[in-house]
Coordinates of N, CA, C and O in Angstrom, one line a residue:
M272 N 16.3 7.6 19.7 CA 16.6 8.5 18.7 C 16.9 7.8 17.4 O 16.4 8.3 16.3
R273 N 17.7 6.7 17.4 CA 18.0 6.0 16.1 C 16.7 5.5 15.5 O 16.6 5.5 14.3
K274 N 15.8 5.0 16.3 CA 14.6 4.4 15.8 C 13.7 5.5 15.1 O 13.2 5.3 14.0
R275 N 13.7 6.7 15.7 CA 12.9 7.8 15.1 C 13.6 8.2 13.8 O 12.9 8.5 12.8
L276 N 14.9 8.2 13.7 CA 15.6 8.6 12.4 C 15.3 7.5 11.4 O 15.0 7.9 10.2
F277 N 15.3 6.2 11.8 CA 15.0 5.2 10.8 C 13.6 5.4 10.3 O 13.3 5.3 9.1
L278 N 12.6 5.6 11.2 CA 11.2 5.7 10.7 C 11.0 6.9 9.9 O 10.3 6.9 8.9
A279 N 11.7 8.0 10.2 CA 11.6 9.2 9.3 C 12.2 8.9 8.0 O 11.6 9.3 6.9
G280 N 13.3 8.3 7.9 CA 14.0 7.9 6.7 C 13.1 7.0 5.8 O 13.0 7.1 4.6
L281 N 12.5 6.0 6.5 CA 11.7 5.0 5.8 C 10.5 5.7 5.2 O 10.1 5.5 4.1
A282 N 9.8 6.6 6.0 CA 8.7 7.3 5.5 C 9.0 8.1 4.3 O 8.3 8.2 3.3
G283 N 10.2 8.8 4.3 CA 10.6 9.6 3.2 C 10.9 8.7 2.0 O 10.5 9.0 0.8
A284 N 11.5 7.6 2.2 CA 11.8 6.7 1.1 C 10.5 6.1 0.4 O 10.4 6.1 -0.8
L285 N 9.6 5.7 1.3 CA 8.3 5.2 0.7 C 7.5 6.3 0.0 O 6.9 6.1 -1.0
T286 N 7.6 7.6 0.5 CA 7.0 8.7 -0.2 C 7.5 8.8 -1.6 O 6.8 9.0 -2.6
V287 N 8.8 8.8 -1.7 CA 9.5 8.9 -3.1 C 9.1 7.7 -4.0 O 8.7 7.9 -5.1
V288 N 9.1 6.5 -3.4 CA 8.8 5.4 -4.2 C 7.3 5.4 -4.7 O 7.0 5.2 -5.9
V289 N 6.4 5.7 -3.8 CA 5.0 5.7 -4.1 C 4.5 6.9 -5.0 O 3.7 6.7 -5.9
T290 N 5.1 8.0 -4.7 CA 4.6 9.2 -5.5 C 5.4 9.5 -6.7 O 5.0 10.3 -7.5
G291 N 6.6 8.9 -6.8 CA 7.5 9.2 -7.9 C 7.0 8.8 -9.3 O 6.9 9.5 -10.2
P292 N 6.6 7.5 -9.5 CA 6.3 7.0 -10.8 C 5.0 7.5 -11.3 O 4.1 7.8 -10.6
T293 N 4.9 7.7 -12.6 CA 3.6 8.2 -13.2 C 2.6 7.2 -13.0 O 2.8 6.0 -13.0
G294 N 1.4 7.6 -12.7 CA 0.3 6.7 -12.4 C 0.4 6.0 -11.1 O 0.0 4.9 -10.9
S295 N 1.0 6.7 -10.2 CA 1.3 6.0 -8.9 C 0.0 5.7 -8.1 O -1.1 6.2 -8.4
L296 N 0.1 4.8 -7.2 CA -1.0 4.3 -6.4 C -1.4 5.3 -5.3 O -2.4 5.2 -4.8
A297 N -0.5 6.3 -5.1 CA -0.7 7.2 -4.0 C -2.0 8.0 -4.2 O -2.7 8.4 -3.2
D298 N -2.4 8.2 -5.4 CA -3.6 9.0 -5.7 C -4.9 8.2 -5.7 O -6.0 8.7 -5.9
S299 N -4.8 6.8 -5.5 CA -6.0 6.0 -5.7 C -6.4 5.3 -4.4 O -6.9 4.2 -4.4
G300 N -6.2 6.0 -3.3 CA -6.5 5.4 -2.0 C -8.0 5.2 -1.8 O -8.8 6.0 -2.2
P301 N -8.4 4.2 -1.0 CA -9.8 3.9 -0.8 C -10.3 4.9 0.3 O -9.5 5.6 1.0
S302 N -11.6 5.1 0.3 CA -12.2 6.0 1.2 C -12.5 5.4 2.6 O -12.9 6.1 3.5
Q303 N -12.3 4.1 2.8 CA -12.5 3.3 4.0 C -11.1 2.7 4.5 O -10.3 2.5 3.6
P304 N -11.0 2.4 5.7 CA -9.8 1.7 6.2 C -9.6 0.4 5.5 O -10.6 -0.3 5.1
V305 N -8.4 -0.1 5.3 CA -8.1 -1.3 4.7 C -7.1 -2.1 5.6 O -6.2 -1.5 6.1
Y306 N -7.4 -3.4 5.8 CA -6.5 -4.2 6.6 C -6.2 -5.5 5.8 O -7.1 -6.1 5.2
H307 N -4.9 -5.9 5.8 CA -4.4 -7.1 5.2 C -3.6 -7.8 6.2 O -2.7 -7.2 6.9
S308 N -3.7 -9.1 6.3 CA -2.9 -9.9 7.3 C -1.5 -10.3 6.7 O -1.5 -10.6 5.5
H309 N -0.5 -10.3 7.5 CA 0.8 -10.7 7.0 C 0.9 -12.2 6.8 O 2.0 -12.8 6.4
K310 N -0.1 -13.0 7.0 CA -0.1 -14.4 6.8 C -0.6 -14.8 5.4 O -0.8 -16.0 5.2
E311 N -0.8 -13.9 4.5 CA -1.2 -14.3 3.1 C -0.2 -15.2 2.5 O 1.0 -15.1 2.7
Q312 N -0.7 -16.1 1.7 CA 0.2 -17.1 1.0 C -0.2 -17.1 -0.5 O -1.1 -16.5 -0.9
G313 N 0.6 -17.9 -1.2 CA 0.3 -18.0 -2.7 C 1.2 -17.1 -3.4 O 2.3 -16.7 -2.9
S314 N 0.9 -16.8 -4.6 CA 1.7 -15.9 -5.4 C 1.8 -14.5 -4.7 O 0.7 -14.1 -4.2
P315 N 2.8 -13.9 -4.6 CA 4.2 -14.1 -5.2 C 5.1 -14.9 -4.3 O 6.3 -15.0 -4.6
C316 N 4.7 -15.5 -3.2 CA 5.5 -16.3 -2.4 C 5.4 -17.8 -2.7 O 6.1 -18.6 -2.1
E317 N 4.6 -18.1 -3.7 CA 4.3 -19.5 -4.0 C 5.6 -20.3 -4.2 O 6.5 -19.9 -5.0
G318 N 5.7 -21.4 -3.5 CA 6.9 -22.3 -3.7 C 8.1 -21.9 -2.9 O 9.1 -22.6 -3.0
L319 N 8.0 -20.8 -2.2 CA 9.2 -20.3 -1.4 C 8.9 -20.5 0.1 O 8.2 -19.6 0.7
A320 N 9.5 -21.5 0.7 CA 9.3 -21.8 2.1 C 9.9 -20.6 2.9 O 10.9 -20.1 2.5
G321 N 9.2 -20.2 3.9 CA 9.8 -19.1 4.8 C 9.4 -17.7 4.3 O 9.9 -16.7 4.7
C322 N 8.5 -17.6 3.3 CA 8.0 -16.4 2.7 C 6.6 -16.1 3.0 O 5.7 -17.0 2.9
T323 N 6.3 -14.9 3.5 CA 4.9 -14.4 3.6 C 4.9 -13.0 3.1 O 5.9 -12.4 2.9
F324 N 3.7 -12.5 2.7 CA 3.6 -11.2 2.2 C 2.2 -10.6 2.5 O 1.3 -11.3 2.9
V325 N 2.2 -9.3 2.4 CA 0.9 -8.5 2.6 C 0.8 -7.7 1.3 O 1.7 -6.9 1.0
Q326 N -0.3 -7.9 0.6 CA -0.6 -7.0 -0.5 C -1.2 -5.7 0.0 O -2.3 -5.7 0.6
L327 N -0.5 -4.6 -0.2 CA -0.9 -3.3 0.3 C -1.9 -2.6 -0.6 O -2.9 -2.1 -0.1
K328 N -1.5 -2.5 -1.8 CA -2.4 -1.7 -2.8 C -2.3 -2.3 -4.1 O -1.2 -2.9 -4.5
G329 N -3.3 -2.1 -4.9 CA -3.3 -2.6 -6.3 C -3.6 -4.1 -6.4 O -3.6 -4.8 -5.5
D330 N -3.7 -4.5 -7.7 CA -3.9 -5.9 -8.0 C -2.7 -6.3 -8.8 O -2.6 -5.9 -10.0
P331 N -1.8 -7.2 -8.3 CA -0.6 -7.5 -9.0 C -0.9 -8.3 -10.3 O 0.0 -8.4 -11.2
K332 N -2.1 -8.8 -10.5 CA -2.4 -9.5 -11.7 C -2.8 -8.6 -12.8 O -2.7 -8.9 -14.0
T333 N -3.2 -7.3 -12.5 CA -3.7 -6.4 -13.6 C -2.9 -5.1 -13.7 O -3.1 -4.4 -14.7
G334 N -2.1 -4.7 -12.7 CA -1.5 -3.4 -12.8 C -0.5 -3.1 -11.7 O 0.0 -4.1 -11.0
P335 N -0.2 -1.9 -11.4 CA 0.7 -1.5 -10.4 C 0.3 -2.0 -9.0 O -0.9 -2.2 -8.7
S336 N 1.3 -2.4 -8.2 CA 0.9 -2.9 -6.9 C 2.1 -2.7 -5.9 O 3.2 -2.4 -6.3
E337 N 1.7 -2.7 -4.6 CA 2.7 -2.5 -3.5 C 2.5 -3.7 -2.6 O 1.3 -4.1 -2.3
A338 N 3.6 -4.2 -2.0 CA 3.5 -5.4 -1.1 C 4.6 -5.3 -0.1 O 5.7 -4.7 -0.4
M339 N 4.4 -5.9 1.1 CA 5.5 -6.1 2.1 C 5.7 -7.6 2.1 O 4.8 -8.4 2.2
F340 N 7.0 -8.0 2.1 CA 7.4 -9.3 2.1 C 8.2 -9.6 3.4 O 8.9 -8.7 3.9
T341 N 8.1 -10.8 3.9 CA 8.9 -11.3 5.0 C 9.6 -12.6 4.6 O 8.9 -13.5 4.1
L342 N 10.9 -12.7 4.7 CA 11.6 -13.9 4.5 C 12.3 -14.3 5.8 O 12.8 -13.5 6.5
K343 N 12.2 -15.6 6.2 CA 12.8 -16.1 7.4 C 14.3 -16.0 7.2 O 14.9 -16.1 6.1
A344 N 15.0 -15.7 8.3 CA 16.5 -15.6 8.3 C 17.1 -16.8 7.6 O 16.7 -17.9 7.8
G345 N 18.1 -16.5 6.7 CA 18.8 -17.6 5.9 C 18.0 -18.1 4.7 O 18.6 -18.9 4.0
T346 N 16.8 -17.6 4.5 CA 16.0 -18.1 3.3 C 16.6 -17.5 2.0 O 16.7 -16.3 1.8
P347 N 16.9 -18.4 1.0 CA 17.4 -18.0 -0.3 C 16.2 -17.8 -1.2 O 15.2 -18.4 -1.0
F348 N 16.4 -17.0 -2.3 CA 15.5 -17.0 -3.4 C 16.3 -17.2 -4.7 O 17.4 -16.6 -4.8
S349 N 15.8 -18.0 -5.6 CA 16.5 -18.4 -6.8 C 16.5 -17.3 -7.9 O 15.7 -16.4 -7.9
P350 N 17.4 -17.4 -8.9 CA 17.5 -16.5 -10.0 C 16.2 -16.4 -10.7 O 15.6 -17.4 -11.1
H351 N 15.7 -15.2 -11.0 CA 14.5 -15.0 -11.7 C 14.4 -13.5 -12.2 O 15.3 -12.7 -11.9
W352 N 13.4 -13.2 -13.0 CA 13.2 -11.8 -13.4 C 11.7 -11.5 -13.5 O 10.9 -12.4 -13.5
H353 N 11.4 -10.2 -13.6 CA 10.0 -9.8 -13.7 C 9.9 -8.8 -14.9 O 10.9 -8.1 -15.2
T354 N 8.7 -8.7 -15.5 CA 8.5 -7.8 -16.6 C 8.6 -6.3 -16.0 O 9.1 -5.4 -16.7
S355 N 8.1 -6.1 -14.8 CA 8.1 -4.8 -14.2 C 9.4 -4.5 -13.6 O 10.1 -5.4 -13.0
P356 N 9.9 -3.2 -13.7 CA 11.0 -2.8 -12.9 C 10.6 -2.9 -11.4 O 9.4 -2.8 -11.2
E357 N 11.5 -3.1 -10.5 CA 11.1 -3.2 -9.1 C 11.8 -2.1 -8.3 O 13.0 -1.8 -8.5
H358 N 11.1 -1.6 -7.3 CA 11.6 -0.7 -6.3 C 11.5 -1.4 -5.0 O 10.4 -1.8 -4.6
V359 N 12.6 -1.5 -4.3 CA 12.6 -2.2 -3.0 C 13.1 -1.3 -1.9 O 14.1 -0.6 -2.1
V360 N 12.5 -1.4 -0.8 CA 12.9 -0.6 0.4 C 13.0 -1.6 1.6 O 12.0 -2.3 1.9
G361 N 14.2 -1.7 2.2 CA 14.4 -2.6 3.3 C 13.7 -2.0 4.6 O 13.8 -0.8 4.8
V362 N 13.1 -2.9 5.3 CA 12.4 -2.5 6.6 C 13.1 -3.0 7.8 O 13.4 -2.3 8.7
S363 N 13.5 -4.3 7.8 CA 14.3 -4.9 8.8 C 15.1 -6.1 8.3 O 14.7 -6.7 7.3
G364 N 16.1 -6.5 9.1 CA 16.9 -7.6 8.6 C 17.8 -7.1 7.5 O 17.8 -5.9 7.1
V365 N 18.6 -8.0 6.9 CA 19.5 -7.7 5.8 C 19.3 -8.7 4.6 O 19.5 -9.9 4.8
M366 N 18.9 -8.2 3.5 CA 18.8 -9.0 2.3 C 20.1 -8.9 1.5 O 20.6 -7.8 1.3
L367 N 20.7 -10.0 1.1 CA 21.8 -10.0 0.2 C 21.3 -10.2 -1.2 O 20.9 -11.3 -1.6
W368 N 21.2 -9.1 -2.0 CA 20.5 -9.1 -3.2 C 21.5 -9.0 -4.4 O 22.3 -8.0 -4.5
H369 N 21.5 -10.0 -5.2 CA 22.4 -10.0 -6.4 C 21.6 -9.6 -7.6 O 20.5 -10.1 -7.8
V370 N 22.1 -8.7 -8.4 CA 21.5 -8.3 -9.7 C 22.6 -8.7 -10.7 O 23.7 -8.2 -10.6
E371 N 22.2 -9.5 -11.7 CA 23.2 -10.0 -12.7 C 23.9 -8.9 -13.3 O 23.3 -7.9 -13.7
G372 N 25.3 -9.0 -13.4 CA 26.1 -8.0 -14.0 C 26.5 -6.8 -13.1 O 27.1 -5.9 -13.5
R373 N 26.0 -6.9 -11.9 CA 26.2 -5.8 -10.9 C 26.8 -6.5 -9.7 O 27.0 -7.7 -9.6
K374 N 27.0 -5.7 -8.6 CA 27.6 -6.2 -7.4 C 26.4 -6.8 -6.5 O 25.3 -6.7 -6.9
T375 N 26.8 -7.3 -5.4 CA 25.8 -7.8 -4.4 C 25.4 -6.6 -3.5 O 26.3 -5.9 -3.0
Y376 N 24.2 -6.4 -3.4 CA 23.7 -5.2 -2.6 C 23.2 -5.8 -1.2 O 22.5 -6.8 -1.2
R377 N 23.6 -5.1 -0.2 CA 23.1 -5.4 1.2 C 21.9 -4.4 1.4 O 22.1 -3.2 1.7
V378 N 20.7 -4.9 1.4 CA 19.5 -4.1 1.6 C 19.0 -4.3 3.0 O 18.4 -5.3 3.3
G379 N 19.3 -3.3 3.8 CA 18.9 -3.3 5.2 C 17.8 -2.2 5.5 O 17.3 -1.6 4.5
A380 N 17.5 -2.0 6.7 CA 16.5 -1.0 7.1 C 16.8 0.3 6.5 O 17.8 0.9 6.7
G381 N 15.8 0.9 5.8 CA 15.9 2.2 5.2 C 16.7 2.2 3.8 O 16.7 3.3 3.2
D382 N 17.2 1.1 3.4 CA 18.0 1.1 2.1 C 17.0 1.0 0.9 O 15.9 0.3 1.1
Y383 N 17.3 1.5 -0.2 CA 16.5 1.5 -1.4 C 17.3 0.8 -2.5 O 18.5 1.1 -2.7
L384 N 16.6 -0.1 -3.3 CA 17.2 -0.8 -4.4 C 16.2 -0.7 -5.6 O 15.1 -1.1 -5.4
Y385 N 16.7 -0.3 -6.7 CA 15.9 -0.3 -8.0 C 16.6 -1.2 -9.0 O 17.9 -1.1 -9.1
Y386 N 15.9 -2.0 -9.7 CA 16.5 -2.6 -10.9 C 15.4 -2.6 -12.0 O 14.2 -2.7 -11.8
P387 N 15.9 -2.6 -13.3 CA 15.0 -2.4 -14.4 C 14.3 -3.7 -14.7 O 14.6 -4.8 -14.3
S388 N 13.3 -3.6 -15.6 CA 12.6 -4.7 -16.2 C 13.5 -5.8 -16.7 O 14.6 -5.5 -17.3
K389 N 13.2 -7.0 -16.4 CA 13.9 -8.2 -16.9 C 15.3 -8.4 -16.3 O 16.0 -9.2 -16.8
A390 N 15.7 -7.6 -15.3 CA 17.0 -7.8 -14.6 C 16.9 -9.1 -13.8 O 16.1 -9.3 -12.9
V391 N 17.8 -10.0 -14.1 CA 17.9 -11.3 -13.4 C 18.5 -11.0 -12.0 O 19.5 -10.3 -11.8
H392 N 17.8 -11.5 -10.9 CA 18.2 -11.2 -9.6 C 17.9 -12.4 -8.7 O 17.1 -13.3 -9.0
W393 N 18.7 -12.6 -7.6 CA 18.6 -13.7 -6.7 C 19.3 -13.3 -5.4 O 19.9 -12.2 -5.3
G394 N 19.1 -14.1 -4.4 CA 19.8 -13.7 -3.1 C 19.2 -14.5 -1.9 O 18.7 -15.6 -2.1
K395 N 19.4 -13.9 -0.7 CA 18.9 -14.5 0.5 C 18.8 -13.5 1.6 O 19.4 -12.5 1.6
C396 N 18.0 -13.9 2.6 CA 17.9 -13.1 3.8 C 19.1 -13.6 4.6 O 19.3 -14.8 4.9
A397 N 20.0 -12.7 5.1 CA 21.1 -13.0 5.8 C 20.7 -13.7 7.1 O 19.6 -13.4 7.7
P398 N 21.6 -14.6 7.7 CA 21.3 -15.2 8.9 C 21.2 -14.2 10.1 O 21.8 -13.1 10.0
G399 N 20.5 -14.5 11.1 CA 20.4 -13.7 12.3 C 19.1 -13.0 12.5 O 18.8 -12.7 13.7
A400 N 18.4 -12.6 11.5 CA 17.1 -11.9 11.7 C 16.3 -12.1 10.4 O 16.8 -12.1 9.3
D401 N 15.0 -12.2 10.6 CA 14.1 -12.3 9.5 C 14.2 -10.9 8.7 O 14.5 -9.9 9.3
C402 N 13.9 -11.0 7.4 CA 14.0 -9.8 6.5 C 12.6 -9.4 6.1 O 11.8 -10.2 5.7
V403 N 12.3 -8.1 6.3 CA 11.1 -7.5 5.9 C 11.4 -6.4 4.9 O 12.3 -5.6 5.2
Y404 N 10.7 -6.4 3.7 CA 11.0 -5.4 2.7 C 9.7 -5.1 1.9 O 8.8 -5.9 1.8
Y405 N 9.7 -3.8 1.4 CA 8.6 -3.3 0.7 C 9.0 -3.4 -0.8 O 10.1 -3.1 -1.2
V406 N 8.0 -3.7 -1.7 CA 8.2 -3.8 -3.1 C 7.1 -3.0 -3.9 O 5.9 -3.3 -3.6
Y407 N 7.5 -2.2 -4.8 CA 6.6 -1.5 -5.7 C 6.8 -2.0 -7.1 O 8.0 -1.9 -7.6
D408 N 5.8 -2.5 -7.8 CA 5.9 -2.9 -9.2 C 4.9 -2.0 -9.9 O 3.8 -1.9 -9.6
S409 N 5.4 -1.4 -11.0 CA 4.6 -0.4 -11.8 C 3.8 -1.2 -12.8 O 2.9 -0.5 -13.5
E410 N 4.1 -2.4 -13.1 CA 3.3 -3.2 -14.1 C 2.8 -4.5 -13.3 O 3.3 -4.8 -12.2
P411 N 1.9 -5.3 -14.0 CA 1.5 -6.5 -13.4 C 2.7 -7.4 -12.9 O 3.7 -7.4 -13.6
Y412 N 2.5 -8.1 -11.8 CA 3.5 -9.0 -11.3 C 3.6 -10.3 -12.1 O 2.5 -10.9 -12.4
D413 N 4.8 -10.7 -12.5 CA 5.0 -12.0 -13.1 C 6.3 -12.5 -12.5 O 7.1 -11.8 -12.0
F414 N 6.6 -13.8 -12.7 CA 7.8 -14.4 -12.2 C 8.3 -15.4 -13.3 O 7.6 -16.2 -13.8
H415 N 9.6 -15.1 -13.7 CA 10.2 -16.0 -14.7 C 11.5 -16.5 -14.2 O 12.5 -15.8 -13.9
P416 N 11.6 -17.9 -14.0 CA 12.8 -18.5 -13.5 C 13.9 -18.2 -14.5 O 13.7 -18.1 -15.7
A417 N 15.2 -18.1 -14.0 CA 16.3 -17.8 -14.9 C 17.5 -18.7 -14.6 O 17.6 -19.1 -13.4
E418 N 18.3 -19.0 -15.5 CA 19.5 -19.7 -15.3 C 20.6 -18.7 -15.0 O 20.6 -17.6 -15.5
R419 N 21.6 -19.2 -14.2 CA 22.8 -18.3 -14.0 C 24.0 -19.1 -14.2 O 24.2 -20.2 -14.1

């Protein structure tokens, strides 16, 4: 029962994220099946050991995009910011997500976190379980290291 509620909640959260922003990717689906492996490497995981991702839709170099990330349990990520605001939905595990000037957010299964363009953020996947989370960027993906 709990698993069904989680899946229903996640589906609802993803629907809001994908269909909410103007120019959303929901209207631009391909006419053929698409498959991507979770073993992709390089940007946006470049230089972060314990990180893999699946590019779901869009081209992060040129416009809006959606991706699923996996971080190994205990893996930290350093302070940085992006030009695009980010929409994050937790799928499994617990991310401890810090947004500068705000509190620490515990992003677990079914949780949603939004932060605006250029918000400095950092954190880690809590020990105990790998973290899987969905990210929607409405603008091309970029990565800017930040001091804290």
